[in-house]
Each structure stands twice: as C-alpha cells, then as structure tokens.
Amino acid sequence: MRLAAIVLSAAVLAGTAPLSAKVAETSATGFSTQDTADVAATPMKTWLALIRPGDWWTDAHTWSGDAANMSLTPQAGGCFCERVPGEDRPDGFSLDGSVQHMTVIQAYPLKALRMRGGLGPLQGEPATGVLTITLEEIDGGTRIRWEYVVGGHMRYEIPTIAKAVDGVMSQQLAALRDHLGALAGGDAPDAGSDEGDAGEEPSIESQIDALQDTE
C-alpha cells in the first residue's frame, strides 16, 4: 500500500514543478528521465547545497517524514542515506532505522555527481537506476542537469512508473532550485522538445567524458 501511495503521489505532483522535465525514453525493461534547472548560484555554492540534501529535499518523499534525516557522502562508495528515528516506547527504549537510497559511484566536485540505486518504490524491485547530475557554469549562475536511467524487472507498468518517478525527480530539483534561488530571466531550455535544439545540447555522457579529459 505504501508503494502504491508513493506512485500515486508522484503522479499527481508530476506537473507541479516549473522547470524543464521529461520522460526521455521508455522500453520494455526501463526508462530514463531528464530534468534541468538554472539557479542563481555559483557552481561552488550549488555543489555544497547538492551534497546537503537535508537542507532542501522534500519531507513528503522520505521514509522518516523529515528531510533533515537525509545525508550524502560525495565520495566513491559514499552513501546517500537517511536515518529513521525510532519511535518512543513506554519503556523509554527505541532503535533507529536507516535507509540507503543510493550509492555514489563518481564524484567530481563542482562538476558532476553520479549515484546508483532505486529511488522510492523502485527500492523494492530488482530494477535499479543511475542518477547523473552535472553542473555547468552559465551567465549569472549554474545550470543543473539530472538524468535518471532505470532498467531491470519491476512490477509496474513502465509508462506509469516513469511518469511518477519523473514527477518526484522534478519536485526534488525544483526544491534545490528554490533553495538556491532561481536564475532571473526564465526557466532552463526546454528538455521536453524532441526536435530543434535537441541536437545542440551535449549529452550527459559527453559532458562526463569531457570532465574526465580535463582531470
């Protein structure tokens, strides 16, 4: 019931975040989502906010009900985790729980963060996903791009879960954008367009490759 409630909630929220977002691809075994936002903050400030999810992640999409319990270690093998405080008991004894949302597999401070794991209802499925976040310095701030690629067996209709997950991803990026301050002058370029500027924007993978070449 909790998984169904999370999917329904995400689907309802899918259209509420005013930024560029889309389900980029679906197949019989998975899907990918892409979200983009421009913030009025330097890459340094953006990176420092990104790795402190407890300051901006939404309470509604946590297991504990409080985003302050979220933490992220931005190193390979590091955990994007959540503490779940134990409930008070008559005998005064409680045990804290914990959740591992994702594991960091690549971190380039101020530039890119890549994590692996199944978010939300996907945690209970054999499927897994890779979330790649890149930061690009632009005039007046930073452009944040999120790409979440999910594959493997899952007990959901792919179009339904893809839309739900994109709704949650969009909401989290909107929360980070609002935490940092939206860049004046409009939203990020429309990632939902399949034509026109689609060929002008470098892919997430090409951006990562370019970053590795400069190290």
Tab-separated table of C-alpha atoms in Angstrom:
chain	number	residue	atom	x	y	z
A	1	MET	CA	0.000	0.000	0.000
A	2	ARG	CA	2.840	2.386	0.796
A	3	LEU	CA	4.446	1.775	-2.611
A	4	ALA	CA	1.145	2.412	-4.382
A	5	ALA	CA	0.633	5.605	-2.399
A	6	ILE	CA	4.102	6.850	-3.338
A	7	VAL	CA	3.482	6.202	-7.039
A	8	LEU	CA	0.081	7.925	-6.933
A	9	SER	CA	1.507	10.913	-5.059
A	10	ALA	CA	4.338	11.249	-7.561
A	11	ALA	CA	1.967	11.102	-10.498
A	12	VAL	CA	-0.166	13.888	-9.032
A	13	LEU	CA	2.920	16.045	-8.479
A	14	ALA	CA	4.378	15.385	-11.911
A	15	GLY	CA	3.167	18.656	-13.386
A	16	THR	CA	3.726	20.938	-10.404
A	17	ALA	CA	7.427	21.797	-10.728
A	18	PRO	CA	8.080	24.805	-13.037
A	19	LEU	CA	11.271	23.609	-14.705
A	20	SER	CA	12.343	21.636	-17.742
A	21	ALA	CA	11.493	17.957	-17.276
A	22	LYS	CA	10.530	14.931	-19.345
A	23	VAL	CA	10.427	11.178	-19.607
A	24	ALA	CA	13.099	10.935	-22.279
A	25	GLU	CA	12.781	7.259	-23.168
A	26	THR	CA	10.810	4.128	-22.315
A	27	SER	CA	11.306	0.497	-23.301
A	28	ALA	CA	10.017	-2.900	-22.270
A	29	THR	CA	12.597	-3.054	-19.465
A	30	GLY	CA	13.171	0.523	-18.319
A	31	PHE	CA	13.064	4.249	-18.852
A	32	SER	CA	15.048	7.456	-18.466
A	33	THR	CA	14.096	10.919	-17.229
A	34	GLN	CA	15.806	14.267	-17.801
A	35	ASP	CA	15.373	17.421	-15.724
A	36	THR	CA	17.094	20.805	-15.991
A	37	ALA	CA	17.057	23.967	-13.885
A	38	ASP	CA	19.048	27.218	-13.801
A	39	VAL	CA	19.957	28.624	-10.392
A	40	ALA	CA	21.353	31.993	-9.319
A	41	ALA	CA	24.353	30.473	-7.551
A	42	THR	CA	27.958	29.667	-8.380
A	43	PRO	CA	28.976	26.041	-9.070
A	44	MET	CA	30.670	26.037	-5.658
A	45	LYS	CA	27.524	27.108	-3.817
A	46	THR	CA	25.427	24.746	-5.932
A	47	TRP	CA	27.688	21.780	-5.221
A	48	LEU	CA	27.724	22.467	-1.484
A	49	ALA	CA	23.921	22.604	-1.467
A	50	LEU	CA	23.618	19.481	-3.615
A	51	ILE	CA	25.598	17.367	-1.163
A	52	ARG	CA	23.450	18.539	1.778
A	53	PRO	CA	20.056	17.084	0.784
A	54	GLY	CA	18.756	17.531	4.317
A	55	ASP	CA	18.552	21.278	3.634
A	56	TRP	CA	16.275	21.062	0.589
A	57	TRP	CA	14.878	17.556	-0.082
A	58	THR	CA	11.103	17.412	0.389
A	59	ASP	CA	9.749	15.787	3.550
A	60	ALA	CA	6.978	14.056	1.588
A	61	HIS	CA	9.488	11.847	-0.212
A	62	THR	CA	11.364	10.456	2.765
A	63	TRP	CA	10.825	7.315	4.817
A	64	SER	CA	11.205	9.195	8.099
A	65	GLY	CA	8.928	12.107	7.188
A	66	ASP	CA	11.728	14.621	7.814
A	67	ALA	CA	14.315	15.592	5.182
A	68	ALA	CA	16.679	16.674	7.956
A	69	ASN	CA	17.466	12.967	8.352
A	70	MET	CA	18.959	12.801	4.838
A	71	SER	CA	22.729	12.777	4.275
A	72	LEU	CA	25.130	12.300	1.372
A	73	THR	CA	28.848	11.459	1.328
A	74	PRO	CA	30.236	12.769	-2.008
A	75	GLN	CA	32.943	10.136	-2.498
A	76	ALA	CA	33.029	6.875	-4.465
A	77	GLY	CA	31.278	4.309	-2.295
A	78	GLY	CA	29.639	7.066	-0.263
A	79	CYS	CA	26.039	6.733	0.859
A	80	PHE	CA	23.002	8.844	0.066
A	81	CYS	CA	21.275	7.718	3.227
A	82	GLU	CA	18.511	8.519	5.666
A	83	ARG	CA	18.217	7.972	9.391
A	84	VAL	CA	14.814	6.810	10.590
A	85	PRO	CA	14.464	7.745	14.276
A	86	GLY	CA	12.991	5.069	16.500
A	87	GLU	CA	9.542	5.652	17.953
A	88	ASP	CA	9.121	6.445	21.628
A	89	ARG	CA	8.190	3.436	23.749
A	90	PRO	CA	6.684	3.156	27.221
A	91	ASP	CA	9.950	1.651	28.473
A	92	GLY	CA	11.910	4.581	27.005
A	93	PHE	CA	13.927	2.325	24.677
A	94	SER	CA	13.911	2.801	20.903
A	95	LEU	CA	16.043	1.758	17.960
A	96	ASP	CA	16.837	3.972	14.968
A	97	GLY	CA	16.418	2.586	11.479
A	98	SER	CA	18.170	3.599	8.271
A	99	VAL	CA	17.694	3.666	4.507
A	100	GLN	CA	20.288	3.600	1.745
A	101	HIS	CA	18.730	5.465	-1.169
A	102	MET	CA	21.742	5.401	-3.497
A	103	THR	CA	25.500	4.770	-3.562
A	104	VAL	CA	27.940	7.309	-5.016
A	105	ILE	CA	29.933	5.835	-7.906
A	106	GLN	CA	31.510	9.033	-9.266
A	107	ALA	CA	32.110	12.487	-7.796
A	108	TYR	CA	33.774	15.479	-9.433
A	109	PRO	CA	33.313	18.435	-7.033
A	110	LEU	CA	31.654	21.475	-8.642
A	111	LYS	CA	31.097	19.462	-11.837
A	112	ALA	CA	29.345	16.111	-11.612
A	113	LEU	CA	27.868	13.552	-9.228
A	114	ARG	CA	26.755	10.050	-10.219
A	115	MET	CA	24.883	7.635	-7.960
A	116	ARG	CA	23.361	4.175	-8.349
A	117	GLY	CA	20.169	2.925	-6.712
A	118	GLY	CA	16.414	2.517	-6.920
A	119	LEU	CA	14.620	5.555	-5.535
A	120	GLY	CA	11.241	5.478	-3.822
A	121	PRO	CA	9.086	2.485	-4.844
A	122	LEU	CA	11.922	1.158	-7.034
A	123	GLN	CA	13.818	0.201	-3.879
A	124	GLY	CA	11.572	-2.832	-3.520
A	125	GLU	CA	12.206	-4.005	-7.084
A	126	PRO	CA	15.097	-5.868	-8.770
A	127	ALA	CA	15.411	-2.871	-11.116
A	128	THR	CA	17.995	-0.231	-10.368
A	129	GLY	CA	18.907	3.187	-11.718
A	130	VAL	CA	21.830	5.529	-12.276
A	131	LEU	CA	21.372	9.214	-11.500
A	132	THR	CA	23.873	11.552	-13.142
A	133	ILE	CA	23.904	15.189	-12.035
A	134	THR	CA	26.046	17.728	-13.876
A	135	LEU	CA	26.711	21.377	-13.057
A	136	GLU	CA	27.522	23.887	-15.789
A	137	GLU	CA	28.527	27.464	-15.075
A	138	ILE	CA	26.392	29.876	-17.083
A	139	ASP	CA	25.954	33.644	-17.136
A	140	GLY	CA	24.629	34.630	-13.726
A	141	GLY	CA	24.600	31.170	-12.167
A	142	THR	CA	24.673	27.424	-12.724
A	143	ARG	CA	22.707	25.025	-14.899
A	144	ILE	CA	21.838	21.747	-13.154
A	145	ARG	CA	21.025	18.690	-15.255
A	146	TRP	CA	19.655	15.453	-13.814
A	147	GLU	CA	19.400	12.242	-15.820
A	148	TYR	CA	17.997	9.111	-14.170
A	149	VAL	CA	18.277	5.890	-16.198
A	150	VAL	CA	16.365	2.886	-14.832
A	151	GLY	CA	16.484	-0.703	-16.069
A	152	GLY	CA	15.525	-4.201	-14.960
A	153	HIS	CA	12.467	-6.126	-13.860
A	154	MET	CA	9.831	-4.128	-11.985
A	155	ARG	CA	6.211	-4.843	-11.058
A	156	TYR	CA	4.867	-1.640	-12.593
A	157	GLU	CA	3.628	-0.553	-15.979
A	158	ILE	CA	6.643	1.251	-17.445
A	159	PRO	CA	4.780	4.386	-18.649
A	160	THR	CA	3.089	4.772	-15.250
A	161	ILE	CA	6.190	4.379	-13.089
A	162	ALA	CA	8.267	6.511	-15.494
A	163	LYS	CA	5.832	9.404	-15.185
A	164	ALA	CA	5.666	9.005	-11.416
A	165	VAL	CA	9.448	8.916	-10.983
A	166	ASP	CA	9.905	11.938	-13.256
A	167	GLY	CA	7.370	13.794	-11.133
A	168	VAL	CA	9.384	13.101	-7.991
A	169	MET	CA	12.698	13.966	-9.648
A	170	SER	CA	11.236	17.233	-10.932
A	171	GLN	CA	9.947	18.098	-7.475
A	172	GLN	CA	13.338	17.496	-5.853
A	173	LEU	CA	15.192	19.561	-8.450
A	174	ALA	CA	12.615	22.337	-8.041
A	175	ALA	CA	13.242	22.233	-4.290
A	176	LEU	CA	17.007	22.543	-4.833
A	177	ARG	CA	16.441	25.382	-7.293
A	178	ASP	CA	14.197	27.227	-4.854
A	179	HIS	CA	16.720	26.664	-2.060
A	180	LEU	CA	19.470	28.286	-4.149
A	181	GLY	CA	17.268	30.834	-5.931
A	182	ALA	CA	16.005	30.613	-9.497
A	183	LEU	CA	18.018	32.440	-12.128
A	184	ALA	CA	16.199	35.552	-13.320
A	185	GLY	CA	15.204	35.662	-16.967
A	186	GLY	CA	13.195	32.479	-17.343
A	187	ASP	CA	13.428	28.734	-16.965
A	188	ALA	CA	16.079	26.441	-18.374
A	189	PRO	CA	15.891	25.369	-22.049
A	190	ASP	CA	13.000	23.011	-22.707
A	191	ALA	CA	14.243	19.467	-22.261
A	192	GLY	CA	10.871	18.219	-23.393
A	193	SER	CA	11.434	19.112	-27.027
A	194	ASP	CA	12.330	16.183	-29.270
A	195	GLU	CA	13.322	18.420	-32.174
A	196	GLY	CA	15.215	21.613	-32.849
A	197	ASP	CA	17.660	22.276	-30.014
A	198	ALA	CA	17.763	18.577	-29.044
A	199	GLY	CA	20.858	18.128	-31.190
A	200	GLU	CA	22.595	21.218	-29.843
A	201	GLU	CA	22.770	20.227	-26.182
A	202	PRO	CA	25.605	17.808	-25.316
A	203	SER	CA	24.590	14.537	-23.724
A	204	ILE	CA	25.246	13.787	-20.073
A	205	GLU	CA	27.793	11.144	-21.097
A	206	SER	CA	29.713	13.538	-23.371
A	207	GLN	CA	29.833	16.082	-20.547
A	208	ILE	CA	31.261	13.465	-18.154
A	209	ASP	CA	33.830	12.366	-20.746
A	210	ALA	CA	34.905	15.984	-21.238
A	211	LEU	CA	35.247	16.465	-17.486
A	212	GLN	CA	37.409	13.335	-17.202
A	213	ASP	CA	39.681	14.550	-20.022
A	214	THR	CA	40.411	17.734	-18.049
A	215	GLU	CA	41.424	15.978	-14.838
